Short mmCIF file of C-alpha atoms and ligand atoms in Angstrom, two decimals:
data_model
loop_
_atom_site.label_atom_id
_atom_site.label_comp_id
_atom_site.label_asym_id
_atom_site.label_seq_id
_atom_site.Cartn_x
_atom_site.Cartn_y
_atom_site.Cartn_z
CA MET A 159 -35.38 123.74 -80.72
CA ASN A 160 -38.10 123.37 -83.05
CA LEU A 161 -39.33 120.09 -85.11
CA SER A 162 -37.10 120.76 -87.63
CA VAL A 163 -34.15 120.16 -85.80
CA TRP A 164 -35.16 116.42 -84.68
CA THR A 165 -35.80 115.60 -88.85
CA GLU A 166 -32.43 116.71 -89.38
CA VAL A 167 -30.98 114.55 -86.33
CA ALA A 168 -33.14 111.76 -87.47
CA PRO A 169 -30.93 110.35 -90.43
CA HIS A 170 -26.95 110.82 -88.30
CA ALA A 171 -29.33 107.97 -85.44
CA PRO A 172 -27.86 104.79 -86.84
CA VAL A 173 -24.37 106.19 -86.51
CA LEU A 174 -25.28 107.18 -83.21
CA LEU A 175 -26.40 103.90 -82.37
CA ARG A 176 -23.28 101.85 -84.26
CA GLY A 177 -21.45 103.94 -81.74
CA LEU A 178 -23.55 103.04 -78.78
CA LEU A 179 -23.31 99.15 -79.99
CA ILE A 180 -19.48 99.84 -79.33
CA ASN A 181 -20.54 101.11 -75.81
CA ILE A 182 -22.67 98.36 -75.30
CA GLN A 183 -19.55 96.06 -76.24
CA LEU A 184 -17.55 97.79 -73.99
CA LEU A 185 -19.75 97.48 -71.39
CA LEU A 186 -20.36 93.72 -71.79
CA GLY A 187 -16.03 93.24 -71.63
CA LEU A 188 -15.47 95.15 -68.51
CA ILE A 189 -18.47 94.08 -66.59
CA SER A 190 -17.90 90.55 -66.90
CA LEU A 191 -14.31 91.32 -66.47
CA GLY A 192 -15.32 92.74 -63.16
CA LEU A 193 -17.56 90.11 -62.20
CA VAL A 194 -15.13 87.87 -62.45
CA VAL A 195 -11.87 89.71 -61.25
CA GLY A 196 -14.60 91.00 -58.15
CA VAL A 197 -15.72 87.41 -57.14
CA VAL A 198 -12.56 86.81 -56.97
CA THR A 199 -10.59 89.57 -55.37
CA ALA A 200 -13.52 89.84 -52.56
CA LEU A 201 -13.16 85.73 -51.58
CA ILE A 202 -9.66 86.38 -51.53
CA GLU A 203 -9.98 89.39 -48.97
CA VAL A 204 -12.52 87.18 -47.14
CA TYR A 205 -11.15 83.68 -46.70
CA ALA A 206 -7.28 83.88 -47.97
CA PRO A 207 -4.36 83.93 -45.81
CA ARG A 208 -3.95 87.83 -44.44
CA PRO A 209 -0.63 89.00 -46.65
CA VAL A 210 -2.86 88.13 -49.40
CA GLY A 211 -5.89 89.61 -47.89
CA ILE A 212 -3.94 92.81 -47.67
CA ALA A 213 -2.52 92.59 -51.26
CA ALA A 214 -6.08 92.12 -52.37
CA GLY A 215 -6.90 95.12 -50.36
CA ALA A 216 -4.30 97.59 -51.84
CA TYR A 217 -5.41 96.36 -55.22
CA THR A 218 -9.03 97.87 -54.66
CA TRP A 219 -7.70 100.71 -53.27
CA PHE A 220 -5.63 101.28 -56.26
CA PHE A 221 -8.62 100.88 -58.58
CA ARG A 222 -11.14 102.94 -56.25
CA GLY A 223 -8.49 105.97 -56.27
CA VAL A 224 -7.95 106.84 -59.18
CA PRO A 225 -9.40 108.76 -61.61
CA GLU A 226 -11.11 106.63 -64.66
CA ILE A 227 -10.17 108.75 -67.04
CA VAL A 228 -6.94 108.52 -65.40
CA LEU A 229 -6.61 104.75 -65.60
CA LEU A 230 -7.62 104.90 -69.34
CA PHE A 231 -4.48 106.97 -70.01
CA LEU A 232 -2.32 105.06 -68.11
CA PHE A 233 -3.33 101.53 -69.31
CA TYR A 234 -3.80 102.90 -73.24
CA PHE A 235 -0.15 104.44 -73.23
CA GLY A 236 1.22 102.52 -70.42
CA LEU A 237 0.58 99.21 -71.97
CA SER A 238 2.01 100.01 -75.24
CA GLN A 239 5.02 101.76 -73.31
CA PHE A 240 5.95 98.45 -72.45
CA GLY A 241 5.77 97.03 -75.42
CA VAL A 242 2.48 95.64 -75.54
CA PRO A 243 0.31 96.81 -78.37
CA VAL A 244 -3.21 97.32 -77.31
CA SER A 245 -6.06 98.72 -78.99
CA ALA A 246 -7.84 101.06 -77.55
CA PHE A 247 -11.17 99.15 -77.21
CA PHE A 248 -9.21 96.97 -75.32
CA ALA A 249 -7.30 99.23 -72.98
CA ALA A 250 -10.95 100.74 -72.04
CA VAL A 251 -12.27 97.37 -71.43
CA LEU A 252 -9.07 96.72 -68.90
CA ALA A 253 -8.99 99.48 -67.39
CA LEU A 254 -12.74 100.52 -66.96
CA GLY A 255 -13.11 96.37 -66.46
CA LEU A 256 -10.19 96.32 -63.50
CA ARG A 257 -12.02 99.63 -61.76
CA SER A 258 -15.36 97.92 -61.78
CA SER A 259 -13.77 94.74 -60.53
CA ALA A 260 -12.88 96.84 -57.56
CA TYR A 261 -16.19 98.19 -57.00
CA GLN A 262 -18.09 94.54 -57.41
CA ALA A 263 -15.10 92.78 -54.95
CA GLN A 264 -16.52 95.43 -52.21
CA ILE A 265 -20.09 94.15 -52.88
CA PHE A 266 -19.57 90.75 -52.92
CA ARG A 267 -16.97 91.00 -49.82
CA GLY A 268 -20.05 92.31 -48.03
CA ALA A 269 -22.43 89.39 -49.51
CA PHE A 270 -20.33 86.72 -48.06
CA GLN A 271 -19.81 88.32 -44.99
CA SER A 272 -23.61 88.25 -44.49
CA ILE A 273 -23.45 84.62 -45.09
CA PRO A 274 -23.70 82.90 -41.66
CA HIS A 275 -21.07 81.08 -40.10
CA GLY A 276 -22.83 78.63 -39.21
CA GLN A 277 -23.66 77.20 -42.74
CA MET A 278 -19.75 76.73 -43.78
CA MET A 279 -19.71 74.88 -40.98
CA ALA A 280 -22.57 72.35 -41.29
CA ALA A 281 -21.31 72.45 -45.30
CA ARG A 282 -17.25 71.08 -44.05
CA ALA A 283 -19.08 68.74 -41.37
CA LEU A 284 -20.83 67.32 -43.88
CA GLY A 285 -17.14 67.04 -45.57
CA LEU A 286 -16.93 69.29 -48.37
CA GLY A 287 -13.67 70.60 -48.97
CA ARG A 288 -13.29 74.67 -48.03
CA LEU A 289 -13.34 75.70 -51.34
CA ARG A 290 -16.19 73.18 -52.83
CA ALA A 291 -18.10 74.85 -49.24
CA ILE A 292 -17.96 77.99 -50.40
CA VAL A 293 -18.59 77.06 -54.25
CA HIS A 294 -21.90 75.27 -53.08
CA VAL A 295 -22.87 77.17 -50.10
CA VAL A 296 -21.80 80.67 -49.72
CA LEU A 297 -21.51 81.77 -53.40
CA PRO A 298 -25.11 81.12 -54.36
CA GLN A 299 -26.45 83.23 -51.80
CA ALA A 300 -24.03 85.44 -52.11
CA LEU A 301 -24.24 86.78 -55.07
CA ARG A 302 -28.24 86.85 -54.86
CA LEU A 303 -27.83 89.22 -51.80
CA SER A 304 -25.14 90.94 -54.77
CA LEU A 305 -28.18 92.19 -57.14
CA ALA A 306 -28.85 95.20 -55.80
CA GLY A 307 -25.78 96.70 -55.25
CA TRP A 308 -24.40 95.25 -58.56
CA SER A 309 -27.34 96.99 -60.38
CA ASN A 310 -25.91 99.98 -59.29
CA GLU A 311 -22.66 99.39 -60.53
CA PHE A 312 -24.18 98.28 -63.48
CA SER A 313 -25.69 102.11 -64.53
CA SER A 314 -22.77 103.85 -63.34
CA VAL A 315 -20.24 101.48 -65.51
CA LEU A 316 -22.89 101.59 -68.47
CA LYS A 317 -22.40 105.09 -68.24
CA ASP A 318 -18.11 105.44 -67.78
CA THR A 319 -17.87 103.56 -71.48
CA THR A 320 -18.54 107.02 -72.53
CA LEU A 321 -14.75 107.74 -71.17
CA ALA A 322 -13.25 105.62 -73.57
CA TRP A 323 -14.17 108.64 -75.53
CA GLY A 324 -11.08 110.17 -74.28
CA ILE A 325 -8.73 107.13 -75.50
CA GLY A 326 -10.04 107.25 -79.18
CA VAL A 327 -12.46 104.67 -78.71
CA VAL A 328 -15.17 105.50 -82.15
CA GLU A 329 -18.14 104.94 -79.25
CA ILE A 330 -20.74 107.04 -79.13
CA MET A 331 -19.49 110.32 -77.65
CA ARG A 332 -17.13 109.77 -80.20
CA GLN A 333 -19.52 110.13 -83.13
CA ALA A 334 -21.52 112.71 -81.79
CA SER A 335 -18.45 114.62 -81.83
CA TYR A 336 -17.99 113.62 -85.24
CA ILE A 337 -21.69 114.77 -86.41
CA ARG A 338 -21.62 118.21 -84.42
CA ALA A 339 -18.04 118.89 -86.23
CA ARG A 340 -20.48 119.10 -89.46
CA ASN A 341 -22.97 120.66 -88.06
CA PHE A 342 -22.87 122.86 -85.41
CA THR A 343 -26.27 123.75 -85.21
CA LEU A 344 -26.92 119.82 -84.17
CA THR A 345 -24.96 120.23 -81.22
CA LEU A 346 -27.69 120.01 -77.84
CA PRO A 347 -30.00 117.81 -80.37
CA ILE A 348 -27.29 115.38 -80.60
CA TYR A 349 -26.19 115.63 -77.10
CA VAL A 350 -30.08 115.18 -76.05
CA THR A 351 -30.46 112.09 -78.22
CA VAL A 352 -27.47 110.85 -76.81
CA ALA A 353 -28.80 111.29 -73.23
CA LEU A 354 -32.28 109.35 -73.81
CA MET A 355 -30.45 106.68 -75.58
CA PHE A 356 -28.13 106.25 -72.12
CA LEU A 357 -31.71 106.39 -70.34
CA VAL A 358 -33.56 103.89 -72.43
CA LEU A 359 -30.45 101.49 -72.04
CA THR A 360 -30.02 102.20 -67.97
CA TYR A 361 -33.74 101.78 -67.86
CA VAL A 362 -34.27 98.40 -69.53
CA GLY A 363 -30.83 97.24 -67.36
CA ASN A 364 -32.62 97.61 -64.56
CA LEU A 365 -35.40 96.00 -65.06
CA ALA A 366 -33.59 92.82 -66.64
CA ILE A 367 -31.66 92.87 -63.36
CA GLY A 368 -35.24 93.59 -61.48
CA LEU A 369 -36.38 90.32 -62.92
CA ALA A 370 -33.30 88.15 -62.54
CA GLU A 371 -33.52 89.28 -59.00
CA ARG A 372 -37.25 88.29 -58.73
CA LYS A 373 -36.91 85.36 -60.60
CA LEU A 374 -33.57 84.03 -58.22
CA ARG A 375 -35.49 85.05 -54.90
CA VAL A 376 -35.81 82.39 -51.90
CA PRO A 377 -38.92 81.99 -50.68
CA GLY A 378 -39.95 82.94 -47.41
CA LEU A 379 -36.36 84.38 -46.75
CA GLU A 380 -36.52 87.81 -45.69
CA GLY A 381 -33.92 90.85 -46.08
CA GLN A 382 -34.23 90.32 -49.76
CA ARG A 383 -36.52 92.46 -51.88
CA MET B 255 -12.72 47.90 -29.77
CA ALA B 256 -14.44 51.00 -29.38
CA LEU B 257 -16.32 52.70 -32.18
CA LEU B 258 -15.15 56.21 -31.05
CA ARG B 259 -12.08 56.87 -28.53
CA VAL B 260 -11.04 59.80 -27.50
CA GLU B 261 -7.52 60.23 -25.21
CA ASN B 262 -6.63 63.46 -23.57
CA LEU B 263 -8.29 66.32 -25.49
CA HIS B 264 -6.99 69.76 -25.06
CA LYS B 265 -8.07 73.13 -26.34
CA ARG B 266 -7.04 76.53 -25.27
CA TYR B 267 -8.66 79.66 -26.42
CA GLY B 268 -5.98 82.31 -25.86
CA HIS B 269 -5.31 82.39 -21.92
CA GLU B 270 -8.33 80.12 -21.29
CA GLU B 271 -7.74 76.19 -21.65
CA VAL B 272 -11.32 74.75 -22.35
CA LEU B 273 -10.74 71.28 -22.45
CA LYS B 274 -8.16 70.01 -19.94
CA GLY B 275 -7.45 66.38 -20.77
CA VAL B 276 -10.94 64.81 -21.67
CA THR B 277 -10.99 61.18 -22.24
CA LEU B 278 -13.57 58.63 -23.50
CA ALA B 279 -14.73 55.95 -25.36
CA GLN B 280 -18.09 55.20 -26.96
CA ASP B 281 -19.29 51.90 -28.81
CA ALA B 282 -21.73 51.66 -31.72
CA GLY B 283 -25.05 51.78 -30.62
CA GLU B 284 -24.75 53.44 -27.79
CA THR B 285 -26.14 56.72 -27.07
CA LYS B 286 -24.21 59.48 -24.28
CA VAL B 287 -25.38 62.28 -23.09
CA VAL B 288 -23.34 65.33 -22.40
CA ILE B 289 -24.07 67.48 -19.93
CA GLY B 290 -22.15 70.18 -18.02
CA PRO B 291 -22.82 74.33 -17.21
CA SER B 292 -22.52 76.50 -19.74
CA GLY B 293 -18.98 77.52 -20.93
CA THR B 294 -17.54 74.04 -19.88
CA GLY B 295 -16.45 73.12 -23.42
CA LYS B 296 -18.93 70.43 -24.45
CA SER B 297 -19.62 72.26 -27.68
CA THR B 298 -15.69 72.67 -27.99
CA LEU B 299 -15.40 68.60 -27.56
CA LEU B 300 -18.08 68.06 -30.20
CA ARG B 301 -16.15 70.24 -32.52
CA CYS B 302 -13.08 68.71 -31.60
CA ILE B 303 -14.14 65.39 -32.88
CA ASN B 304 -14.24 65.76 -36.23
CA ARG B 305 -12.17 69.03 -36.01
CA LEU B 306 -14.32 71.70 -36.60
CA THR B 307 -12.39 73.19 -34.15
CA GLU B 308 -8.93 71.79 -34.17
CA PRO B 309 -7.50 70.31 -30.87
CA ASP B 310 -3.69 71.62 -29.06
CA GLN B 311 -3.40 67.98 -27.81
CA GLY B 312 -5.07 65.01 -27.47
CA ARG B 313 -6.37 61.83 -30.21
CA VAL B 314 -9.43 60.84 -31.66
CA TRP B 315 -9.90 57.55 -33.34
CA LEU B 316 -12.99 56.47 -35.43
CA GLU B 317 -12.69 52.79 -35.18
CA ASP B 318 -9.10 52.30 -36.53
CA THR B 319 -8.64 55.94 -38.10
CA GLU B 320 -6.97 58.83 -36.50
CA ILE B 321 -8.76 61.85 -36.71
CA THR B 322 -6.50 63.67 -35.22
CA SER B 323 -3.59 62.34 -37.72
CA ARG B 324 -2.31 65.23 -40.14
CA ARG B 325 -2.23 62.33 -42.62
CA THR B 326 -5.89 62.17 -42.52
CA ASP B 327 -8.19 62.98 -44.79
CA ILE B 328 -10.47 64.56 -42.83
CA ASN B 329 -13.15 65.57 -45.16
CA ARG B 330 -13.61 61.78 -45.24
CA VAL B 331 -13.69 61.30 -41.89
CA ARG B 332 -16.05 64.42 -41.45
CA ALA B 333 -18.80 62.69 -44.11
CA LYS B 334 -18.82 59.26 -41.81
CA ILE B 335 -19.77 62.04 -38.34
CA GLY B 336 -23.11 63.41 -38.31
CA PHE B 337 -23.46 66.59 -36.56
CA VAL B 338 -26.38 68.17 -35.76
CA PHE B 339 -26.06 72.40 -34.75
CA GLN B 340 -27.90 73.97 -31.94
CA ASP B 341 -29.46 76.43 -34.56
CA PHE B 342 -29.86 74.13 -37.48
CA ASN B 343 -27.47 75.64 -40.14
CA LEU B 344 -29.52 74.53 -43.35
CA PHE B 345 -28.59 76.21 -46.50
CA THR B 346 -31.34 78.82 -46.80
CA HIS B 347 -30.75 78.58 -50.55
CA LEU B 348 -31.89 75.22 -51.03
CA THR B 349 -35.14 73.57 -50.61
CA ALA B 350 -34.80 70.53 -47.62
CA LEU B 351 -34.73 68.25 -49.96
CA ASP B 352 -31.61 70.03 -51.84
CA ASN B 353 -30.53 70.40 -48.28
CA VAL B 354 -30.70 66.43 -47.95
CA ARG B 355 -29.25 65.94 -51.51
CA LEU B 356 -26.06 68.37 -51.05
CA GLY B 357 -23.60 65.89 -49.36
CA LEU B 358 -24.80 62.73 -51.34
CA MET B 359 -24.45 64.26 -54.65
CA LYS B 360 -20.86 66.50 -53.37
CA VAL B 361 -19.25 64.93 -51.23
CA ARG B 362 -20.63 60.60 -51.99
CA ARG B 363 -20.84 61.89 -55.60
CA MET B 364 -24.30 59.89 -55.67
CA PRO B 365 -26.23 60.23 -59.23
CA ARG B 366 -29.06 62.95 -59.10
CA ALA B 367 -31.79 60.16 -59.16
CA ALA B 368 -29.71 57.84 -56.61
CA ALA B 369 -29.27 60.92 -54.07
CA THR B 370 -33.20 61.93 -54.19
CA GLY B 371 -34.55 58.56 -53.62
CA ARG B 372 -32.19 58.19 -50.68
CA ALA B 373 -32.97 61.73 -49.37
CA MET B 374 -36.48 61.51 -50.18
CA ALA B 375 -36.45 58.49 -47.65
CA GLU B 376 -34.45 60.46 -44.87
CA LEU B 377 -36.97 63.38 -44.89
CA GLU B 378 -40.05 60.39 -44.59
CA ARG B 379 -37.99 59.06 -41.49
CA VAL B 380 -38.01 62.46 -39.72
CA GLY B 381 -41.67 62.79 -40.78
CA LEU B 382 -41.22 65.44 -43.64
CA ALA B 383 -41.17 64.19 -46.73
CA ALA B 384 -44.24 66.34 -47.43
CA LYS B 385 -41.93 69.37 -47.21
CA ALA B 386 -39.43 68.30 -49.48
CA ASN B 387 -39.85 71.84 -51.76
CA ALA B 388 -40.08 74.32 -48.86
CA TYR B 389 -37.50 76.25 -48.26
CA PRO B 390 -35.81 76.27 -44.50
CA ALA B 391 -37.18 80.15 -43.84
CA GLN B 392 -40.72 78.32 -44.82
CA LEU B 393 -40.20 75.83 -42.53
CA SER B 394 -40.87 76.18 -38.38
CA GLY B 395 -37.36 75.55 -36.75
CA GLY B 396 -38.83 72.34 -35.00
CA GLN B 397 -39.02 71.06 -38.83
CA GLN B 398 -35.71 72.73 -39.69
CA GLN B 399 -33.75 70.61 -37.13
CA ARG B 400 -35.45 67.92 -38.43
CA VAL B 401 -33.98 68.25 -41.55
CA SER B 402 -31.33 68.82 -40.77
CA ILE B 403 -31.20 65.32 -38.89
CA ALA B 404 -32.18 64.06 -42.24
CA ARG B 405 -29.58 66.07 -43.67
CA ALA B 406 -27.06 63.98 -41.25
CA LEU B 407 -28.48 61.19 -42.10
CA ALA B 408 -28.30 60.61 -45.53
CA MET B 409 -24.94 60.18 -45.20
CA ASP B 410 -25.04 56.97 -43.51
CA PRO B 411 -22.69 58.12 -40.65
CA LYS B 412 -21.50 55.88 -38.31
CA LEU B 413 -21.97 58.49 -35.52
CA ILE B 414 -24.18 61.61 -35.27
CA LEU B 415 -23.04 64.58 -32.73
CA PHE B 416 -25.83 66.56 -31.32
CA ASP B 417 -24.99 69.93 -30.14
CA GLU B 418 -27.93 71.07 -28.12
CA PRO B 419 -30.07 70.39 -30.47
CA THR B 420 -33.55 71.37 -28.85
CA SER B 421 -32.21 74.75 -27.25
CA ALA B 422 -33.45 76.85 -29.65
CA LEU B 423 -36.57 75.32 -30.10
CA ASP B 424 -39.79 76.96 -28.74
CA PRO B 425 -40.78 74.32 -25.98
CA GLU B 426 -43.93 72.88 -28.14
CA LEU B 427 -41.40 72.08 -30.58
CA ILE B 428 -39.11 70.30 -28.82
CA GLY B 429 -40.85 67.04 -28.42
CA GLU B 430 -41.13 66.52 -32.26
CA VAL B 431 -37.07 66.67 -32.30
CA LEU B 432 -36.81 64.50 -29.40
CA SER B 433 -39.03 62.39 -30.39
CA VAL B 434 -37.15 61.56 -33.92
CA MET B 435 -34.42 61.36 -31.74
CA ILE B 436 -35.45 58.75 -29.56
CA GLN B 437 -36.31 56.37 -32.07
CA LEU B 438 -32.69 57.04 -33.51
CA ALA B 439 -31.43 55.85 -30.71
CA ARG B 440 -33.83 52.86 -30.55
CA ASP B 441 -32.76 52.24 -34.13
CA GLY B 442 -29.15 51.67 -33.17
CA MET B 443 -27.51 54.92 -34.35
CA THR B 444 -24.36 55.79 -32.14
CA MET B 445 -24.99 59.16 -30.40
CA ILE B 446 -23.10 61.76 -28.73
CA VAL B 447 -25.95 64.49 -27.67
CA VAL B 448 -25.16 67.35 -25.63
CA THR B 449 -28.45 68.67 -24.07
CA HIS B 450 -30.32 69.11 -20.89
CA GLU B 451 -33.46 67.60 -22.41
CA MET B 452 -33.22 64.67 -19.16
CA GLY B 453 -36.60 63.18 -19.82
CA PHE B 454 -34.65 62.04 -22.69
CA ALA B 455 -31.47 61.05 -20.88
CA ARG B 456 -33.26 58.88 -18.74
CA SER B 457 -35.01 57.24 -21.81
CA VAL B 458 -32.77 56.33 -24.41
CA ALA B 459 -29.15 56.96 -22.81
CA ASP B 460 -26.86 54.34 -22.69
CA GLU B 461 -24.45 56.85 -20.59
CA ILE B 462 -24.84 60.49 -19.23
CA VAL B 463 -21.31 62.13 -18.86
CA PHE B 464 -20.87 65.49 -16.89
CA MET B 465 -18.82 67.63 -17.52
CA GLU B 466 -17.54 71.06 -15.99
CA GLY B 467 -14.49 72.97 -16.07
CA GLY B 468 -13.17 71.24 -19.63
CA VAL B 469 -13.29 67.73 -17.38
CA ILE B 470 -15.80 64.95 -17.33
CA VAL B 471 -16.36 64.99 -13.36
CA GLU B 472 -18.37 61.68 -14.19
CA GLN B 473 -19.83 59.79 -16.05
CA GLY B 474 -22.40 56.78 -15.93
CA THR B 475 -25.58 55.06 -16.55
CA PRO B 476 -28.94 57.45 -16.05
CA ASP B 477 -29.61 55.22 -12.81
CA LYS B 478 -26.31 55.58 -11.24
CA MET B 479 -25.84 59.36 -12.06
CA PHE B 480 -29.76 60.24 -10.62
CA ARG B 481 -29.75 58.17 -7.88
CA SER B 482 -25.98 57.26 -6.57
CA PRO B 483 -23.47 59.90 -8.17
CA GLU B 484 -20.04 59.34 -6.58
CA VAL B 485 -19.22 63.13 -6.77
CA PRO B 486 -21.60 65.15 -4.53
CA ARG B 487 -21.58 68.40 -7.54
CA THR B 488 -22.76 65.62 -9.80
CA GLY B 489 -25.76 65.46 -7.65
CA GLU B 490 -26.33 68.80 -7.52
CA PHE B 491 -26.28 69.83 -11.12
CA LEU B 492 -28.57 67.02 -12.09
CA ARG B 493 -31.40 68.11 -9.22
CA LYS B 494 -30.62 71.60 -10.88
CA ILE B 495 -31.13 70.54 -14.37
CA SER B 496 -33.93 68.46 -13.94
CA ASP B 497 -35.79 71.38 -12.07
CA LEU B 498 -34.98 73.89 -14.31
CA TYR B 499 -35.84 71.56 -17.82
CA GLY B 500 -38.38 69.02 -16.16
CA GLU B 501 -38.49 66.00 -16.74
CA SER B 502 -41.94 65.70 -18.43
CA ARG B 503 -40.38 64.87 -21.94
N1 LIG C 652 -13.76 80.04 -31.35
C1 LIG C 652 -13.52 80.29 -30.26
N2 LIG C 652 -12.82 81.48 -29.95
C2 LIG C 652 -12.23 81.59 -28.19
N3 LIG C 652 -13.55 81.41 -27.58
C3 LIG C 652 -14.13 80.44 -27.45
C4 LIG C 652 -14.25 79.89 -29.05
N4 LIG C 652 -15.09 78.68 -28.94
C5 LIG C 652 -15.50 78.92 -27.90
N5 LIG C 652 -14.69 79.66 -26.50
C6 LIG C 652 -14.69 79.47 -25.32
O1 LIG C 652 -14.93 78.40 -24.90
C7 LIG C 652 -15.31 78.26 -23.55
C8 LIG C 652 -16.17 76.90 -24.24
O2 LIG C 652 -17.38 77.38 -24.70
P1 LIG C 652 -18.21 76.00 -25.13
O3 LIG C 652 -18.78 76.56 -26.70
O4 LIG C 652 -17.40 74.89 -25.96
O5 LIG C 652 -19.09 75.72 -24.00
P2 LIG C 652 -20.35 74.91 -24.20
O6 LIG C 652 -20.39 73.85 -22.65
O7 LIG C 652 -20.64 74.17 -25.05
O8 LIG C 652 -21.30 75.87 -23.27
P3 LIG C 652 -22.93 75.81 -23.67
O9 LIG C 652 -23.49 75.33 -22.70
O10 LIG C 652 -22.90 77.81 -23.48
O11 LIG C 652 -22.85 76.00 -25.61
C9 LIG C 652 -16.08 79.02 -23.37
O12 LIG C 652 -15.90 80.20 -22.05
C10 LIG C 652 -16.04 80.09 -24.62
O13 LIG C 652 -16.35 81.25 -24.64
MG1 LIG C 653 -22.52 74.71 -26.53
#
């Protein structure tokens, strides 16, 4: 690849960035959905009565076991089949978000279980109800502990947003394929550009999470990076 | 009428009956020290009083509230009974001040400023006002236990239960915790203290309760228990722990 190739790629950058913006939107949507559902699932797995806990276990088993692309197709075509018309974007957020929730639940579950039971007892002894003790004592500590694992999940789902291409979301991979269709000589440089964009995004994201981790660190407490 | 009444408390774990009918009464302002060999049910007894552990049978009253009644709002009762644990159980993500303030703000719904004032006063009382902004991991064991005592005191408890409050501490840190507790007893706080610190028992206990095998073997004033126990086993046990733990403190 000589220099002239890159001058040819440059004009396409805005379109690629527009595509990337969709990936970022997918990411924000799916990771928030995954966070909320993941925390709730973990809470259920750790604290709820057994039958409910087993149901939550089955839920994570399903979403961890089915390939992402299959989930995307199931949600996109499945929901419209059942008379729920969904946009490809929404189906992607839902499928990838619920899948992420299953992984995030694993992370949070471990964190919940690692908070010493004595602190829960102390909170209950003060007169806090079970849920309020969880909210005020266990949750803030567990979320902190989860940040390291969560940063892995973040990098992983960031990249997974490109799979939305498979159900027709016009994100960066789809934009790249449009450009390539018009000019095959750009195939490699375009994908190199896409790769670079993701590398930068992953770097920035992890930097932000690292900062949050440092900011939330509890002074004197060991076992936290 | 007694402040606390415990009647015929039973608790079973699997095949093992840990409490086999414990009955006791405690007046306001009284300090009881509970002693007994390991595995005798002392911790279980304390936890059954505020139902951190559900007893299988028997009743507990705090004044005219039956704690063990299904209709009692257990969280309201617990707010009136302080509990100090062997390993402190401070909330590790909160400063000393926030540890003491949490119950005031979240259980007693006190406004932040008032809660801060009250919490600082309690930290002052245990000699830790200067450490208000320290996190538990930055405090020594003795300091952590004093914070946990301040956390209990802040709730204005009618009664505080101490479960071996100095057993997890290095010997040189035991004194600072005991002296806080001695002061509390002298100030008229009602306390049940599971401990083997016989110096503490001798100087402030109104009554020593000797438990073994899930029952109260004998109870009485320190004088009676040390000098003329009715049950031989009591004297034997008291001599043993006095040898082990000394009476210097
Ligand atoms: N949650 C539990 N599940 C099963 N068994 C328990 C539980 N808690 C206590 N036990 C058992 O009940 C018995 C009494 O325990 P408890 O902790 O009340 O004794 P203790 O007198 O406080 O002893 P120690 O001096 O060692 O603290 C022990 O045999 C213990 O193994
Ligand atoms: Mg015990």
